[in-house]
Coordinates of C-alpha atoms in Angstrom, one line a residue:
Chain A
M1 CA -20.5 -22.7 50.1
S2 CA -22.9 -21.7 52.8
T3 CA -23.4 -18.1 53.7
V4 CA -21.4 -16.5 56.5
K5 CA -23.0 -17.1 59.9
T6 CA -23.0 -14.1 62.2
H7 CA -20.7 -14.9 65.1
K8 CA -22.3 -14.9 68.6
H9 CA -19.7 -14.3 71.3
A10 CA -19.6 -16.6 74.3
F11 CA -21.7 -15.6 77.3
H12 CA -18.7 -14.9 79.6
F13 CA -17.4 -12.1 77.3
D14 CA -18.8 -8.5 77.3
S15 CA -18.6 -8.3 73.5
A16 CA -17.2 -10.0 70.4
D17 CA -14.3 -7.6 70.6
H18 CA -13.6 -8.6 74.2
E19 CA -13.7 -12.2 73.1
Y20 CA -11.3 -11.6 70.2
E21 CA -8.8 -9.7 72.3
S22 CA -8.9 -12.3 75.1
S23 CA -8.4 -15.2 72.7
K24 CA -5.5 -13.5 71.0
Q25 CA -3.8 -12.7 74.3
G26 CA -4.1 -16.4 75.2
V27 CA -2.4 -17.3 72.0
W28 CA 0.4 -14.8 72.7
L29 CA 0.9 -16.3 76.2
F30 CA 1.2 -19.7 74.6
M31 CA 3.8 -18.4 72.2
V32 CA 5.9 -17.2 75.2
T33 CA 6.1 -20.8 76.4
E34 CA 7.1 -21.9 72.9
V35 CA 9.9 -19.3 72.7
L36 CA 11.2 -20.4 76.1
M37 CA 11.1 -24.1 75.1
F38 CA 12.9 -23.7 71.8
G39 CA 15.2 -21.1 73.3
A40 CA 16.4 -23.5 76.0
L41 CA 17.1 -26.2 73.4
L42 CA 18.9 -23.8 71.1
M43 CA 21.0 -22.6 74.1
G44 CA 22.0 -26.2 74.8
Y45 CA 23.0 -26.6 71.2
M46 CA 25.0 -23.3 71.3
I47 CA 26.9 -24.4 74.5
F48 CA 27.6 -27.7 72.7
K49 CA 28.9 -25.8 69.7
V50 CA 31.2 -23.5 71.8
T51 CA 32.6 -26.3 74.0
M52 CA 33.0 -29.0 71.3
P53 CA 33.6 -27.1 68.0
E54 CA 35.3 -30.0 66.4
T55 CA 32.4 -32.3 67.0
A56 CA 29.9 -29.7 65.8
R57 CA 31.9 -29.2 62.6
A58 CA 32.2 -33.0 62.0
G59 CA 28.4 -33.3 62.4
A60 CA 27.5 -30.3 60.3
E61 CA 29.3 -32.0 57.3
Y62 CA 26.5 -34.4 57.0
L63 CA 24.0 -31.6 56.5
S64 CA 23.3 -30.1 53.1
W65 CA 22.7 -26.4 53.3
Q66 CA 20.9 -26.5 50.0
F67 CA 18.1 -28.5 51.6
G68 CA 18.0 -26.1 54.5
A69 CA 17.9 -23.0 52.3
F70 CA 15.2 -24.6 50.1
N71 CA 13.1 -25.3 53.2
T72 CA 13.7 -21.8 54.5
V73 CA 12.2 -20.3 51.3
V74 CA 9.3 -22.7 51.5
L75 CA 8.5 -21.7 55.1
L76 CA 8.9 -18.0 54.4
F77 CA 6.5 -18.4 51.5
S78 CA 4.1 -20.3 53.6
S79 CA 4.1 -17.5 56.2
L80 CA 3.2 -15.1 53.4
T81 CA 0.3 -17.2 52.3
M82 CA -0.8 -17.6 55.9
A83 CA -0.8 -13.9 56.4
L84 CA -2.7 -13.5 53.1
G85 CA -5.2 -16.0 54.3
I86 CA -6.0 -13.7 57.2
Y87 CA -6.0 -10.7 54.8
Y88 CA -8.6 -12.4 52.5
I89 CA -10.9 -13.7 55.3
R90 CA -11.0 -10.1 56.7
L91 CA -12.2 -8.9 53.3
D92 CA -14.8 -11.7 53.2
K93 CA -13.1 -13.3 50.3
R94 CA -13.5 -16.9 51.6
K95 CA -12.5 -18.7 48.4
A96 CA -9.2 -16.7 48.2
A97 CA -8.6 -17.3 51.9
Q98 CA -9.0 -21.0 51.4
I99 CA -6.7 -21.1 48.4
S100 CA -4.1 -19.1 50.4
L101 CA -4.4 -21.5 53.4
G102 CA -4.3 -24.5 50.9
L103 CA -1.0 -23.1 49.6
T104 CA 0.3 -22.8 53.2
L105 CA -0.7 -26.5 53.8
L106 CA 1.1 -27.5 50.6
C107 CA 4.2 -25.7 51.7
G108 CA 4.1 -27.5 55.1
L109 CA 3.9 -30.8 53.1
I110 CA 6.8 -29.9 50.9
F111 CA 8.8 -28.9 54.0
M112 CA 8.1 -32.3 55.6
C113 CA 8.9 -34.2 52.4
V114 CA 12.4 -32.5 52.4
K115 CA 12.7 -33.4 56.1
Y116 CA 11.9 -37.0 55.2
I117 CA 14.6 -37.1 52.5
E118 CA 17.1 -35.6 55.0
Y119 CA 16.2 -38.0 57.8
T120 CA 16.1 -41.2 55.7
S121 CA 19.6 -40.5 54.3
K122 CA 21.0 -39.9 57.8
I123 CA 19.2 -42.9 59.3
S124 CA 20.5 -45.2 56.5
H125 CA 24.0 -44.1 57.3
G126 CA 23.5 -44.9 61.0
L127 CA 23.6 -41.3 62.0
L128 CA 21.2 -41.6 64.9
P129 CA 21.1 -39.9 68.3
G130 CA 23.0 -41.1 71.3
A131 CA 23.4 -44.8 71.8
M132 CA 21.6 -45.6 68.6
F133 CA 24.5 -44.2 66.6
T134 CA 26.1 -46.9 64.4
N135 CA 28.1 -44.8 61.8
A136 CA 31.8 -45.6 61.5
N137 CA 32.8 -42.0 62.1
E138 CA 34.7 -42.0 65.4
T139 CA 34.7 -38.2 66.1
V140 CA 34.4 -37.8 69.9
N141 CA 30.8 -37.1 71.0
L142 CA 29.4 -37.2 67.5
P143 CA 26.3 -39.1 68.6
L144 CA 25.6 -36.0 70.9
Y145 CA 25.5 -33.8 67.8
F146 CA 22.8 -36.0 66.3
S147 CA 20.9 -35.9 69.6
F148 CA 20.7 -32.2 69.3
Y149 CA 20.0 -32.4 65.6
Y150 CA 17.0 -34.7 66.0
C151 CA 15.7 -32.9 69.1
L152 CA 15.7 -29.5 67.4
T153 CA 14.5 -30.4 64.0
G154 CA 12.2 -33.1 65.3
L155 CA 10.4 -30.8 67.7
H156 CA 10.2 -28.2 65.0
G157 CA 8.9 -30.8 62.5
L158 CA 6.2 -31.8 65.0
H159 CA 5.1 -28.2 65.2
V160 CA 4.9 -28.1 61.4
L161 CA 2.6 -31.2 61.5
I162 CA 0.4 -29.8 64.2
G163 CA 0.3 -26.4 62.4
M164 CA -0.8 -28.3 59.2
G165 CA -3.6 -30.0 61.1
L166 CA -4.8 -26.6 62.5
I167 CA -4.7 -25.0 59.0
A168 CA -6.8 -27.9 57.6
W169 CA -9.3 -27.4 60.5
I170 CA -9.5 -23.7 59.8
M171 CA -10.0 -24.3 56.1
I172 CA -13.0 -26.6 56.9
R173 CA -14.4 -24.0 59.2
I174 CA -14.1 -21.3 56.6
G175 CA -16.0 -23.6 54.2
K176 CA -18.7 -23.9 56.8
G177 CA -19.0 -20.1 56.9
H178 CA -17.7 -19.8 60.5
Y179 CA -15.3 -17.0 59.6
G180 CA -15.6 -13.6 57.8
S181 CA -15.0 -9.9 58.2
N182 CA -16.8 -9.8 61.5
H183 CA -15.1 -12.8 63.1
W184 CA -11.6 -14.2 62.2
T185 CA -10.2 -15.1 65.7
G186 CA -9.4 -18.7 64.8
V187 CA -7.6 -17.8 61.6
E188 CA -5.5 -15.2 63.3
G189 CA -4.6 -17.6 66.2
V190 CA -3.5 -20.4 63.9
G191 CA -1.6 -17.7 61.9
I192 CA 0.4 -16.6 64.9
F193 CA 1.2 -20.2 65.7
W194 CA 2.3 -20.9 62.1
H195 CA 4.5 -17.7 62.1
L196 CA 6.2 -18.9 65.3
V197 CA 7.1 -22.2 63.5
D198 CA 8.7 -20.0 60.8
L199 CA 10.4 -17.9 63.5
V200 CA 12.0 -21.0 65.1
W201 CA 13.3 -22.2 61.6
I202 CA 14.7 -18.7 60.9
Y203 CA 17.1 -19.4 63.8
L204 CA 17.6 -23.1 63.2
F205 CA 18.6 -22.8 59.6
P206 CA 21.8 -20.6 60.1
L207 CA 22.7 -22.3 63.4
L208 CA 22.5 -25.8 62.1
Y209 CA 23.3 -25.5 58.4
L210 CA 25.4 -22.4 57.9
V211 CA 27.6 -21.5 60.9
E212 CA 30.8 -23.4 61.3
Chain B
M1 CA -15.9 -6.7 65.9
S2 CA -15.1 -3.1 65.5
E3 CA -17.4 -1.8 68.1
H4 CA -14.6 0.0 70.1
H5 CA -11.9 0.5 67.6
E6 CA -10.9 -0.4 64.0
H7 CA -8.5 -3.4 63.6
H8 CA -5.7 -2.4 61.2
L9 CA -5.7 -4.3 57.9
M10 CA -2.3 -4.5 56.2
S11 CA -2.3 -4.0 52.4
F12 CA -1.5 -6.8 49.9
K13 CA 1.5 -4.8 48.7
T14 CA 2.9 -4.7 52.2
H15 CA 2.6 -8.5 52.5
I16 CA 4.6 -8.9 49.3
N17 CA 7.3 -6.3 50.4
V18 CA 7.7 -8.1 53.7
F19 CA 8.2 -11.4 52.0
V20 CA 10.7 -10.0 49.6
A21 CA 12.7 -8.4 52.5
L22 CA 12.8 -11.9 54.2
I23 CA 14.0 -13.6 51.1
V24 CA 16.7 -10.9 50.6
L25 CA 17.9 -11.4 54.2
T26 CA 18.0 -15.2 53.6
V27 CA 20.2 -14.8 50.5
V28 CA 22.4 -12.4 52.5
T29 CA 22.9 -14.8 55.4
V30 CA 23.7 -17.7 53.0
L31 CA 26.2 -15.5 51.0
L32 CA 27.9 -14.2 54.2
S33 CA 28.3 -17.8 55.6
S34 CA 31.5 -19.8 55.4
K35 CA 29.9 -21.9 52.6
F36 CA 30.7 -19.2 50.1
G37 CA 33.8 -17.7 51.7
L38 CA 33.0 -14.2 50.3
V39 CA 33.8 -12.7 53.7
D40 CA 35.6 -14.4 56.6
F41 CA 34.1 -13.4 59.9
G42 CA 36.0 -16.2 61.7
K43 CA 34.5 -16.8 65.1
A44 CA 32.1 -13.8 64.7
G45 CA 30.3 -15.8 62.0
L46 CA 27.9 -17.1 64.7
L47 CA 27.1 -13.5 65.8
V48 CA 26.5 -12.3 62.2
A49 CA 24.2 -15.2 61.5
L50 CA 22.3 -14.5 64.8
L51 CA 22.0 -10.8 64.0
I52 CA 20.5 -11.4 60.5
A53 CA 18.2 -14.1 62.0
T54 CA 17.0 -11.6 64.6
A55 CA 16.4 -9.0 61.9
K56 CA 14.3 -11.6 60.0
A57 CA 12.5 -12.6 63.2
A58 CA 11.7 -8.9 64.0
I59 CA 10.1 -8.5 60.5
V60 CA 8.0 -11.7 60.9
M61 CA 6.8 -10.6 64.3
G62 CA 6.1 -7.0 63.4
W63 CA 4.3 -7.5 60.1
F64 CA 3.2 -11.2 59.6
M65 CA 2.3 -11.6 63.3
H66 CA 0.8 -8.1 63.2
L67 CA 2.6 -7.2 66.4
K68 CA 3.3 -3.7 64.9
Y69 CA -0.4 -3.1 64.8
D70 CA -1.3 -5.0 68.0
G71 CA -2.0 -3.6 71.4
M72 CA 0.9 -2.8 73.8
M73 CA -0.2 -5.6 76.1
N74 CA 0.4 -8.3 73.6
R75 CA 3.7 -6.7 72.6
V76 CA 4.9 -6.7 76.2
I77 CA 3.8 -10.3 76.7
F78 CA 5.6 -11.7 73.7
L79 CA 8.8 -9.6 73.9
S80 CA 9.1 -10.5 77.7
S81 CA 9.9 -14.0 76.5
F82 CA 12.9 -12.7 74.6
F83 CA 13.9 -10.6 77.6
F84 CA 14.1 -13.8 79.8
L85 CA 15.7 -15.7 77.0
V86 CA 18.5 -13.1 76.8
L87 CA 19.0 -13.2 80.6
F88 CA 19.2 -17.0 80.3
I89 CA 21.7 -16.9 77.4
F90 CA 23.8 -14.2 79.0
F91 CA 24.4 -16.0 82.3
C92 CA 24.9 -19.4 80.6
L93 CA 27.5 -18.0 78.3
L94 CA 29.2 -16.0 81.1
D95 CA 29.6 -19.3 82.9
I96 CA 30.6 -21.6 80.0
L97 CA 33.0 -19.1 78.2
T98 CA 34.9 -18.3 81.4
R99 CA 35.4 -22.0 82.0
I100 CA 36.8 -22.5 78.5
N101 CA 39.0 -19.4 78.7
P102 CA 39.6 -18.3 82.3
R103 CA 41.3 -15.2 81.1
L104 CA 38.0 -13.7 79.8

């Protein structure tokens, strides 16, 4: 491992602290748009649930809450290791930070594997969104349930994949000595994004898998 | 980095405590759900699940996202999204629920 490079802040910032605070504020503004995007989708799903409770119940029977609960624990653990990654990099423990982030990446992978198992079993039964629905179940509007299901979990899954890519990038940069106790902006920004992915799942899990 | 002020560093033990609290709340939300039938909340089940989820979200935001130790500006920015979300949800539900049940 190379030694930690001293971070030189970009010319348009007064100081490294100014750069750190501005970057972080940008990430928070981005998170606002994420909350509003997922919030609108969840609202649509809740309206669907309230107006067509029978359809929502029929659709939810195809979901296994055990898979959902397992994935919840995996994501919560990944949030812990992500936060510990930031903790270690701020103490200049780069190896420990990389191991923590590696565990986060592994959790993301486990999450997506479970998602793959869930999706393939549904697809093989023709439980697809909208017009692609070919299952024999004739509950009124059931294809709409799966439109919501795939939109919500699919968009969330896409965020997990993007988050995994960002974590891998951060791990490489730590290896190159770009981050340490004097500069950890990137690690913190990716951390905030990863926790938001966790935040969305915290709402998705009970709303999709538990509530009848 | 700390030319102007020190950035707060949360201890290892706090990280673990936060994680344990989140797992406990996850177990609670599963046990209180209709899957186990320990308690029957009926239609309020959705509300109970949302309340527990919000408690978990608050813990993640406060500690894991370091919002508890962050500046007031970032707190206001992020929490403003929830303010607008609540406005959105409130008026949508007002409309939809009074259509389903005009007596409301």
